[in-house]
Short mmCIF file of C-alpha atoms in Angstrom, two decimals:
data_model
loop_
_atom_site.label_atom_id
_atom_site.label_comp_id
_atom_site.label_asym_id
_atom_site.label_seq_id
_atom_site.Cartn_x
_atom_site.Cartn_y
_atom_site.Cartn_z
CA UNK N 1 1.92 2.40 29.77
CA UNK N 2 -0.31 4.27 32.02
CA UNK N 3 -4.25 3.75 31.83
CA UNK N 4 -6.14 6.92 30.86
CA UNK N 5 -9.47 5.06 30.95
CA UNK N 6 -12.26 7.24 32.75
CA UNK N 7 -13.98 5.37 35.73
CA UNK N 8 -16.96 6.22 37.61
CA UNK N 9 -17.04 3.93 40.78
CA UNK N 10 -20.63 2.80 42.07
CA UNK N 11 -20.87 2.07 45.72
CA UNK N 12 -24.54 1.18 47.67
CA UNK N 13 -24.76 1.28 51.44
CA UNK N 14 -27.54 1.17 54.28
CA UNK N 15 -26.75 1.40 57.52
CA UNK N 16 -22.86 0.34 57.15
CA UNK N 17 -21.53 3.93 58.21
CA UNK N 18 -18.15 2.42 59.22
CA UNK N 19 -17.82 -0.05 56.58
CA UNK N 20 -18.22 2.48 53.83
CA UNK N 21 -16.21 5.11 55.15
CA UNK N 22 -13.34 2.43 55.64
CA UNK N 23 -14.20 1.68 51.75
CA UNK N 24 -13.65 4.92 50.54
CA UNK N 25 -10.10 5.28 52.66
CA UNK N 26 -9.12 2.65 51.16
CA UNK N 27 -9.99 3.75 47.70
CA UNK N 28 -7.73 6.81 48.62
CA UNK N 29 -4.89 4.75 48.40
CA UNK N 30 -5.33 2.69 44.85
CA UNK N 31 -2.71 3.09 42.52
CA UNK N 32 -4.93 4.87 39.99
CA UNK N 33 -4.88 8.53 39.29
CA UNK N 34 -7.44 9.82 41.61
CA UNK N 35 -8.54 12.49 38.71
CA UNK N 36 -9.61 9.58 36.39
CA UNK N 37 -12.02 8.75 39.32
CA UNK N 38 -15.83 10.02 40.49
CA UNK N 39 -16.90 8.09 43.24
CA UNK N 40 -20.61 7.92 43.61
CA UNK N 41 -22.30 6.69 46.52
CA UNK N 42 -26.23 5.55 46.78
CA UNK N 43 -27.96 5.58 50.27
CA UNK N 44 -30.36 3.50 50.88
CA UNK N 45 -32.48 5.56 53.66
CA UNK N 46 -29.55 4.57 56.04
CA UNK N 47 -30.35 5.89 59.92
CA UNK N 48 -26.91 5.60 61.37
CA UNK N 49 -25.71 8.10 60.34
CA UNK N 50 -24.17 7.36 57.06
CA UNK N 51 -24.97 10.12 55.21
CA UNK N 52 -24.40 13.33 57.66
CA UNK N 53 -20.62 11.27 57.99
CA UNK N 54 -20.23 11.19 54.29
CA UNK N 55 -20.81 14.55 53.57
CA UNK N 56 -18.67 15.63 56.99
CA UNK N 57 -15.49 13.74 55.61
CA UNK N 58 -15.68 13.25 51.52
CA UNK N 59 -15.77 16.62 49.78
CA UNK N 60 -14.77 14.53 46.39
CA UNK N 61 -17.57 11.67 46.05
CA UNK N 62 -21.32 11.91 44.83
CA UNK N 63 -24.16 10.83 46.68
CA UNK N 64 -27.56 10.02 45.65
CA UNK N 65 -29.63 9.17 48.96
CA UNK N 66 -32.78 6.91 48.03
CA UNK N 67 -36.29 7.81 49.75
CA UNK N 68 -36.28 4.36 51.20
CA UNK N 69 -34.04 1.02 51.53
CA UNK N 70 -34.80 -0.67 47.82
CA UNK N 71 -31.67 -3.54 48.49
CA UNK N 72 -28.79 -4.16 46.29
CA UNK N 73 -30.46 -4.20 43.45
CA UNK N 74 -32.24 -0.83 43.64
CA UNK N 75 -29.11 0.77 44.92
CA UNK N 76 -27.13 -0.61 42.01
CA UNK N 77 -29.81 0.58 39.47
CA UNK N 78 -29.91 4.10 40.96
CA UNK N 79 -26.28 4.08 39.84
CA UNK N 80 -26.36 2.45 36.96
CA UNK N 81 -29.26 4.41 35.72
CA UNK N 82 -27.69 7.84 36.85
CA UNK N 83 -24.49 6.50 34.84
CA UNK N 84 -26.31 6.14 31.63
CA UNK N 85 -27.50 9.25 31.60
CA UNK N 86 -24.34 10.75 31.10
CA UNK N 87 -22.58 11.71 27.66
CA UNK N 88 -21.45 8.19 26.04
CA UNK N 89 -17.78 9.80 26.33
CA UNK N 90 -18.05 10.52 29.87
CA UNK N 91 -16.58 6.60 31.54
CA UNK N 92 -15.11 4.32 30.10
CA UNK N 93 -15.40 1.73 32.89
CA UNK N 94 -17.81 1.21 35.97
CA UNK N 95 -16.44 -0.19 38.46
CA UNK N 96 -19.31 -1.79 41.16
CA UNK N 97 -18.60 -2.41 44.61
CA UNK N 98 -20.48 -3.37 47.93
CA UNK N 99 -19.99 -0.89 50.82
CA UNK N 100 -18.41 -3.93 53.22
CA UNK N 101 -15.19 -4.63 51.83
CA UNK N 102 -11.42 -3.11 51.46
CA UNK N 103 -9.57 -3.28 48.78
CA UNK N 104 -5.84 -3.83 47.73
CA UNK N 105 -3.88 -1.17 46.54
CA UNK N 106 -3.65 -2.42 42.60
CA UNK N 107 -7.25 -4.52 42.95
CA UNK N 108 -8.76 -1.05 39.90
CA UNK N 109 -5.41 -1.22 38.11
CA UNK N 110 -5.50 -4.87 37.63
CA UNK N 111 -8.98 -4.80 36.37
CA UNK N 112 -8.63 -1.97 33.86
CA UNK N 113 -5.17 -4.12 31.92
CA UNK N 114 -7.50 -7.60 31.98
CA UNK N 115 -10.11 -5.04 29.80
CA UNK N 116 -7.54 -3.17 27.91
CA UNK N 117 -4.93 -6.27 26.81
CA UNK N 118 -8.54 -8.17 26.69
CA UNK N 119 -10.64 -6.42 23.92
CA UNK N 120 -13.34 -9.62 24.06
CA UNK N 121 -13.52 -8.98 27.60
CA UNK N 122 -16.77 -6.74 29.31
CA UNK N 123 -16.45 -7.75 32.58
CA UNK N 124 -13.85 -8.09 34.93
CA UNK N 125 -13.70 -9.12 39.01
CA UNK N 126 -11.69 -9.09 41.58
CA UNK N 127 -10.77 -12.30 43.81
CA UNK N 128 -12.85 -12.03 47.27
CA UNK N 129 -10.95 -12.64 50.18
CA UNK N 130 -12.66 -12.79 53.48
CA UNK N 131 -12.46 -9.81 55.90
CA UNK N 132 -12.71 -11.65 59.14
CA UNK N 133 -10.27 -14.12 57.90
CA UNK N 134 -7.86 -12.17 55.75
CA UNK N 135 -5.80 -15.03 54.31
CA UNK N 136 -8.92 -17.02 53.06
CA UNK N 137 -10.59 -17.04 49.90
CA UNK N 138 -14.36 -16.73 49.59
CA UNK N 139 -14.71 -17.04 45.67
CA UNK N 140 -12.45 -16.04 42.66
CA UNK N 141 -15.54 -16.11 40.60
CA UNK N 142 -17.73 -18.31 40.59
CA UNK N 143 -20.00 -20.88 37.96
CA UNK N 144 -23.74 -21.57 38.27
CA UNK N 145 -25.09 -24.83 38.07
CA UNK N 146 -27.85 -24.72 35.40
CA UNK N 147 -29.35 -27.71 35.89
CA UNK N 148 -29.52 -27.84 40.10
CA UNK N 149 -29.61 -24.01 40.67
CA UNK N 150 -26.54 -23.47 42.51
CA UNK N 151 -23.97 -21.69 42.78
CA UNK N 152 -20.43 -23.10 42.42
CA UNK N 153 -18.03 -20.59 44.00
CA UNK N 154 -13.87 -21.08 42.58
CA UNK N 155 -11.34 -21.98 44.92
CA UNK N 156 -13.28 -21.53 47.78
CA UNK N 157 -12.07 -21.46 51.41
CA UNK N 158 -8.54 -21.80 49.78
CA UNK N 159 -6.10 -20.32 52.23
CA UNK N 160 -2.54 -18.46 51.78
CA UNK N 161 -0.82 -20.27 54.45
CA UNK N 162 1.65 -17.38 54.98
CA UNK N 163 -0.85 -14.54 55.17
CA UNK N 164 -1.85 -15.81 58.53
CA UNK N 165 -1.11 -13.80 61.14
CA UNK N 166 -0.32 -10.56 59.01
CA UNK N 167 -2.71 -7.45 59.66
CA UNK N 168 -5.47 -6.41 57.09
CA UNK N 169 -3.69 -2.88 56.51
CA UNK N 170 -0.67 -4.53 55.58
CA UNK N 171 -2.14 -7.46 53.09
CA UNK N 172 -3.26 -4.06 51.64
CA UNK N 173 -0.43 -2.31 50.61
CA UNK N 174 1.56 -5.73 49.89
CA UNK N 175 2.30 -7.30 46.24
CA UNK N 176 -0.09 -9.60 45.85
CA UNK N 177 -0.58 -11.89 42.77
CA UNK N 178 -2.40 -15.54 43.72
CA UNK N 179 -1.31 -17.12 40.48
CA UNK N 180 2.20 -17.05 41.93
CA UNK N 181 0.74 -18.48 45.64
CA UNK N 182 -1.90 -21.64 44.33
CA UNK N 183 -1.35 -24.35 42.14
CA UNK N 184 -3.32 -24.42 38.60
CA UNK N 185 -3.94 -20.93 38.89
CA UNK N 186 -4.44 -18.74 35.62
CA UNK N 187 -3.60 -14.70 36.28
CA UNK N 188 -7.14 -14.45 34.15
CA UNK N 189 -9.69 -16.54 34.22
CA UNK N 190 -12.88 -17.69 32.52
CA UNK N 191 -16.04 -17.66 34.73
CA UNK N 192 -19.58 -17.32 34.66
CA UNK N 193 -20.33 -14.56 36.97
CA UNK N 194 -18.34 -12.29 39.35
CA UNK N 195 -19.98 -11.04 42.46
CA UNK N 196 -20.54 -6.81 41.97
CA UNK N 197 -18.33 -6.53 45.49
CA UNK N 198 -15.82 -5.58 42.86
CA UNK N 199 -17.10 -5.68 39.17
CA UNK N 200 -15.31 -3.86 36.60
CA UNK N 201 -17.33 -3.28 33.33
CA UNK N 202 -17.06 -1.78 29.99
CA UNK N 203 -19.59 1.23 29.85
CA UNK N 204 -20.97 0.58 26.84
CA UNK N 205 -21.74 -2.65 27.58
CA UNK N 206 -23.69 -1.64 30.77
CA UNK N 207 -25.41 0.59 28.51
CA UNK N 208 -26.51 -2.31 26.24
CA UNK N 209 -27.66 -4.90 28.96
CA UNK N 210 -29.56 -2.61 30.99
CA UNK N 211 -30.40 -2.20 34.55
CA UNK N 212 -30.50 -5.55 36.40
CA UNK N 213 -33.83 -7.59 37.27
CA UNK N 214 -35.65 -6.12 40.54
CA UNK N 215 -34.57 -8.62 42.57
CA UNK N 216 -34.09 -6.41 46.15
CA UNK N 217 -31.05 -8.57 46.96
CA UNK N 218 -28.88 -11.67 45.49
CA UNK N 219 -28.72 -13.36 42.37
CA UNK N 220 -29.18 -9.72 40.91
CA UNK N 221 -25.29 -9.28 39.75
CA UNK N 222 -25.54 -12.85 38.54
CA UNK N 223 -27.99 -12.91 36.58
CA UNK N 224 -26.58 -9.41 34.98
CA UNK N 225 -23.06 -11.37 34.47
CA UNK N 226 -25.03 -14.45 32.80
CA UNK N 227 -27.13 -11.86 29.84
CA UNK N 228 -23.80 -10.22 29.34
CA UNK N 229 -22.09 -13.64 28.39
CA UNK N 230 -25.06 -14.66 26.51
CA UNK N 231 -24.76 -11.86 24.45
CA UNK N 232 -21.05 -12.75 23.44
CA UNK N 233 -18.84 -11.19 26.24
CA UNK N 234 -16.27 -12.87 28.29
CA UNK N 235 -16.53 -12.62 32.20
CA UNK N 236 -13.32 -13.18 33.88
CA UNK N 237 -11.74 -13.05 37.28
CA UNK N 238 -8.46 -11.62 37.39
CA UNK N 239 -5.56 -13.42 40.33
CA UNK N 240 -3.92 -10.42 40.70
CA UNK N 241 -6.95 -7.92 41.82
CA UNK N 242 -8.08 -8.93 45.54
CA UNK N 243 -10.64 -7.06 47.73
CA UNK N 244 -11.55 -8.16 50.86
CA UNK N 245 -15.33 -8.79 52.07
CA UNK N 246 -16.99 -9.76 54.77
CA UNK N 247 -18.17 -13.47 54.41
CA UNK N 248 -21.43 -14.68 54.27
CA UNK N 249 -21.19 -16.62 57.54
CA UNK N 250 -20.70 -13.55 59.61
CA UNK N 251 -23.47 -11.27 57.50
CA UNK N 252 -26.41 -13.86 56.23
CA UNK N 253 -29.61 -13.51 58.51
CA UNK N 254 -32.55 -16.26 57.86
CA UNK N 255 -34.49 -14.29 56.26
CA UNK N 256 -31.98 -13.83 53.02
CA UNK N 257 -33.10 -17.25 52.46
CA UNK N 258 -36.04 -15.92 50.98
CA UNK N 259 -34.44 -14.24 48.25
CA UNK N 260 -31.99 -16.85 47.58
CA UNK N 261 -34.50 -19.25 46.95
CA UNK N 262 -37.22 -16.98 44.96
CA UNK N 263 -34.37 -15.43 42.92
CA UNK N 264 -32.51 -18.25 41.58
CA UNK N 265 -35.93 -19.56 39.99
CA UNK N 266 -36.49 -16.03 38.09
CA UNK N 267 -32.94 -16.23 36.74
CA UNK N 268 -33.14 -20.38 36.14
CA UNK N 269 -36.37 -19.14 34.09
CA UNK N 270 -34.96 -16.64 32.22
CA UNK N 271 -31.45 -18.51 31.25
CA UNK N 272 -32.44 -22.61 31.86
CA UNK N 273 -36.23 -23.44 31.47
CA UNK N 274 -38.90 -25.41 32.65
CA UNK N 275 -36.87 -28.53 33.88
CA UNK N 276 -34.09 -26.88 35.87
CA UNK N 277 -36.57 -24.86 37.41
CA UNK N 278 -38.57 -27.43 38.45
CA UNK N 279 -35.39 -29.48 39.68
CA UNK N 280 -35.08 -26.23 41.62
CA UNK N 281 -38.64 -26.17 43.12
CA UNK N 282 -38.38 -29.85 44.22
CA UNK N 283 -34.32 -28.92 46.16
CA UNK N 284 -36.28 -26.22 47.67
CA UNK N 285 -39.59 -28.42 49.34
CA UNK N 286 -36.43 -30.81 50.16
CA UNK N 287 -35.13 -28.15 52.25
CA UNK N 288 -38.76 -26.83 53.17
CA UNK N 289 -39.42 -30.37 55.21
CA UNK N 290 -35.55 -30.44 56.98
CA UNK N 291 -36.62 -27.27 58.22
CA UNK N 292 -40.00 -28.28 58.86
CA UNK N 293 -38.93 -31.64 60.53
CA UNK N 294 -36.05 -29.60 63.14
CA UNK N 295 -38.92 -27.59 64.25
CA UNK N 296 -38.11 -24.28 62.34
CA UNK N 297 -41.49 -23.85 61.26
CA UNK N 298 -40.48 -19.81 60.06
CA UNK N 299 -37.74 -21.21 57.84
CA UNK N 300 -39.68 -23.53 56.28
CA UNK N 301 -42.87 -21.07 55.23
CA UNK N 302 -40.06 -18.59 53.54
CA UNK N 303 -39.01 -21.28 51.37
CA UNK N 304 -42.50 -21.61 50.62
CA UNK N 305 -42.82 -18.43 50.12
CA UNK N 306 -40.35 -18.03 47.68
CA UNK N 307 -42.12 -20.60 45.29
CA UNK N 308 -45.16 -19.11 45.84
CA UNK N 309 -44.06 -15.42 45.28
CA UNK N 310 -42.02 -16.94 41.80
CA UNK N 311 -44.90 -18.41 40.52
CA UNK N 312 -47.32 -15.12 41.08
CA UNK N 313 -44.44 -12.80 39.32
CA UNK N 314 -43.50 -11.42 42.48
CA UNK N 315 -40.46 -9.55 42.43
CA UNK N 316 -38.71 -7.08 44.65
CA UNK N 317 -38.88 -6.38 48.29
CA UNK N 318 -41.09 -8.10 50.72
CA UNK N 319 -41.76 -7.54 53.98
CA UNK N 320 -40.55 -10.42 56.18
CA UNK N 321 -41.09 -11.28 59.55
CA UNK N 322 -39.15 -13.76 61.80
CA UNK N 323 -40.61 -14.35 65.61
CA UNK N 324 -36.48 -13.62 66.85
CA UNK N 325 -36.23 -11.41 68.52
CA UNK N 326 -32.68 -9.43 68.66
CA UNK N 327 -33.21 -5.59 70.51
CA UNK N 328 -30.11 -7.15 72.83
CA UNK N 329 -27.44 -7.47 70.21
CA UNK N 330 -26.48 -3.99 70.69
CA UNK N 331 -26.04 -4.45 74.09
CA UNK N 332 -24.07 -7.86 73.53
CA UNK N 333 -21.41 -5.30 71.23
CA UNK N 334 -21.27 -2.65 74.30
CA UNK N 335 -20.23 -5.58 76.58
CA UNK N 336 -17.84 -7.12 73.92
CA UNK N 337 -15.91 -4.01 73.54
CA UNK N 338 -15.52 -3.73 77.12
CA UNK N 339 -11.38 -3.16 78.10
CA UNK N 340 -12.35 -5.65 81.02
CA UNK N 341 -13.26 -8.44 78.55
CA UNK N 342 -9.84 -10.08 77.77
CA UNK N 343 -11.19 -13.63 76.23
CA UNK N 344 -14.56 -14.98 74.50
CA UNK N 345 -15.30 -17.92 74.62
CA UNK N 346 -18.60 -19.35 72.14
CA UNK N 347 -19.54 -22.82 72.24
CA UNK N 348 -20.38 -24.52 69.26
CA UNK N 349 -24.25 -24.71 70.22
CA UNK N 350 -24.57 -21.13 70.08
CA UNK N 351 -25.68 -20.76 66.15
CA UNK N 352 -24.07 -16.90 65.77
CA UNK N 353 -25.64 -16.92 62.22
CA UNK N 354 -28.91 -17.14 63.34
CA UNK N 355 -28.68 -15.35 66.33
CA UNK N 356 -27.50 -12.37 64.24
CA UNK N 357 -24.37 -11.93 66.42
CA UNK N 358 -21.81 -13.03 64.16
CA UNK N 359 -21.66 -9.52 62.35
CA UNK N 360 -21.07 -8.21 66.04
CA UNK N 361 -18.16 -10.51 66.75
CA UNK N 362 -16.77 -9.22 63.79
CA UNK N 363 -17.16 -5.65 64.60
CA UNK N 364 -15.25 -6.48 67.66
CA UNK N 365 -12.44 -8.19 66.12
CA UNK N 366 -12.19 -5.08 63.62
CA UNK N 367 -11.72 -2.76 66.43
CA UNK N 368 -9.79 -4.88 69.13
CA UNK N 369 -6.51 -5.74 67.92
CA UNK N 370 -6.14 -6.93 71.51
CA UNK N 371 -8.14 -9.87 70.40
CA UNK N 372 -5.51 -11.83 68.06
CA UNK N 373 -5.32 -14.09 65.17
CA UNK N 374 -5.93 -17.06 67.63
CA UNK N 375 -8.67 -15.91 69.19
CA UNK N 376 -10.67 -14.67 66.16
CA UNK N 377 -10.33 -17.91 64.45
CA UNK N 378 -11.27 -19.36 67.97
CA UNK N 379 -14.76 -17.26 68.16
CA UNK N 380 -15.62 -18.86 64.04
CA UNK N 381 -15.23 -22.37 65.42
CA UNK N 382 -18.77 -23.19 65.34
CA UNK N 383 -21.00 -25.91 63.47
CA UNK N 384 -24.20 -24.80 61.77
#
């Protein structure tokens, strides 16, 4: 039996024009009746472009372009906040998602029959495979350790051993259920969060818990998943529904560490107390002197920072400034996509994630078939 459920899909971007758009083509393609579906897109103030190309090739999405880039979270509110003002009848479901993945062809229809065979159920999430390394899995959900603040992520950097080698377009289109391809692995399971790169939610239970805390970026979709349980709801992942996403290795600059660190004491606050926080504090002046003692000076004051920011009430955005330097990374993506460059070769001293040029190599590998399997694990050989 068909689905007849009403969704209205929430998508944030800034400054991801090609991302998005290859988002939304994949959406095209989802076995779900496309008239059961608005689309709405929120701009964050991109300048790439991003919203001139929307409007030039969607006629049959939404978008909502914000004044100025106020992160995940902001972008996420705009939606969910322009969702609840609609008639109660309007959605049944929201359905989040982050403008930098893909997603398999049944990764909606799988969500909606874990909600609808699942009455107990309010949220639902897809398993998050990694873009630049298609047969890997980042997370199928995750747990958060209350105690330590941190974040345990399921089945991570589990691979499909026969999905190497096969193209991203065609892991798309393919049958694809990971309960039949790992051992110990439930179709549906139990789980404390699941990251909003692909959240399915009941609407009225969006309704009920509100917007999400104004975090700018991270922690914000956990923290959202954690009131909803505490209020009685199951979170699940489901086996069957896969996206793909582009791991944090190739898109996490230093300065996220920041928010990492500021955010996970607000939501330790609000769901552990006073001795996981503090358990917290003292991981994060452990990390604060490693930093301090390899001579990253920069690293170590935004850890600092963070505590310092917590304990004021500070939430939100905050204006952050590293001494790197990085007006040459577009240059380093002209040169990459050369035809005349045939091979790459990165040694392992080269730290791409801090250099920012991971996301580029990635870019690359997205639009050079040229450069194979081989060589794109080849160019993430690294050590941090």
């Amino acid at each position: 039996m068909k689905s007849t459920a009403k969704i209205l899909i929430i998508i944030v971007t800034w400054n991801k024009k090609e991302y998005v758009i290859d988002l939304l083509n994949s959406l095209s393609v989802i076995n779900f009746p496309r008239e059961q579906l608005d689309i709405l897109v929120i701009d964050n103030a991109s300048n790439d472009g991003t919203f001139e190309a929307l409007e030039a090739q969607f006629d049959d999405i939404e978008i909502i372009r914000n004044a100025e880039n106020i992160g995940g979270t902001g972008g996420f509110n705009t939606g969910l906040a322009w969702a609840f003002d609609q008639p109660d009848s309007r959605y049944d479901y929201l359905w989040l998602l982050d403008n930098d993945v893909v997603v398999h062809k049944n990764a909606l229809s799988e969500l909606v029959t874990v909600l609808e065979e699942n009455s107990e159920t309010a949220i639902a999430g897809s398993t998050m495979m990694q873009l630049d390394y298609p047969w890997r899995i980042n997370e199928m959900g995750a747990f958060v350790d209350q105690q330590n603040g941190t974040l345990v992520f399921n089945r991570h950097y589990e691979e499909i051993s026969n999905w190497q080698g096969t193209p991203i377009d065609d892991l798309l289109v393919e049958d694809a259920d990971l309960s039949q391809q790992l051992m110990h692995c439930q179709p549906v399971m139990d789980v404390d969060y699941v990251a909003a790169a692909s959240l399915l939610i009941r609407a009225p239970v969006a309704r009920q818990a509100g917007l999400w805390m104004d975090f700018f970026i991270h922690f914000d979709d956990v923290e959202w998943c954690l009131r909803i349980g505490k209020a009685g709801h199951r979170v699940v992942v489901s086996a069957k529904s896969l996206i793909w996403h582009l791991s944090a290795a190739a898109k996490v600059p230093n300065w996220i560490l920041y928010y990492d660190n500021r955010n996970i004491l607000y939501l330790l606050a609000k769901h552990s107390g006073d001795i996981a926080v503090n358990n917290a504090i003292r991981n994060i002046l452990k990390k604060t002197l490693y930093y301090k003692l390899i001579g990253k000076a920069d690293l170590a004051e935004l850890h600092l920072q963070a505590i310092s920011d917590f304990e004021q009430g500070l939430t939100g955005k905050k204006t952050i400034q590293l001494p790197y330097k990085f007006e040459r990374v577009a240059e380093i993506g002209r040169i990459l996509n050369a035809p005349s460059i045939k091979k790459i070769i990165v040694p392992w001293t080269i730290n791409m994630q801090a250099s920012n040029i991971q996301n580029i190599f990635v870019g690359v590998m997205k639009k050079r078939p040229e450069l194979d399997r081989k060589t794109a694990i080849d160019l993430g050989k690294w050590k941090n």
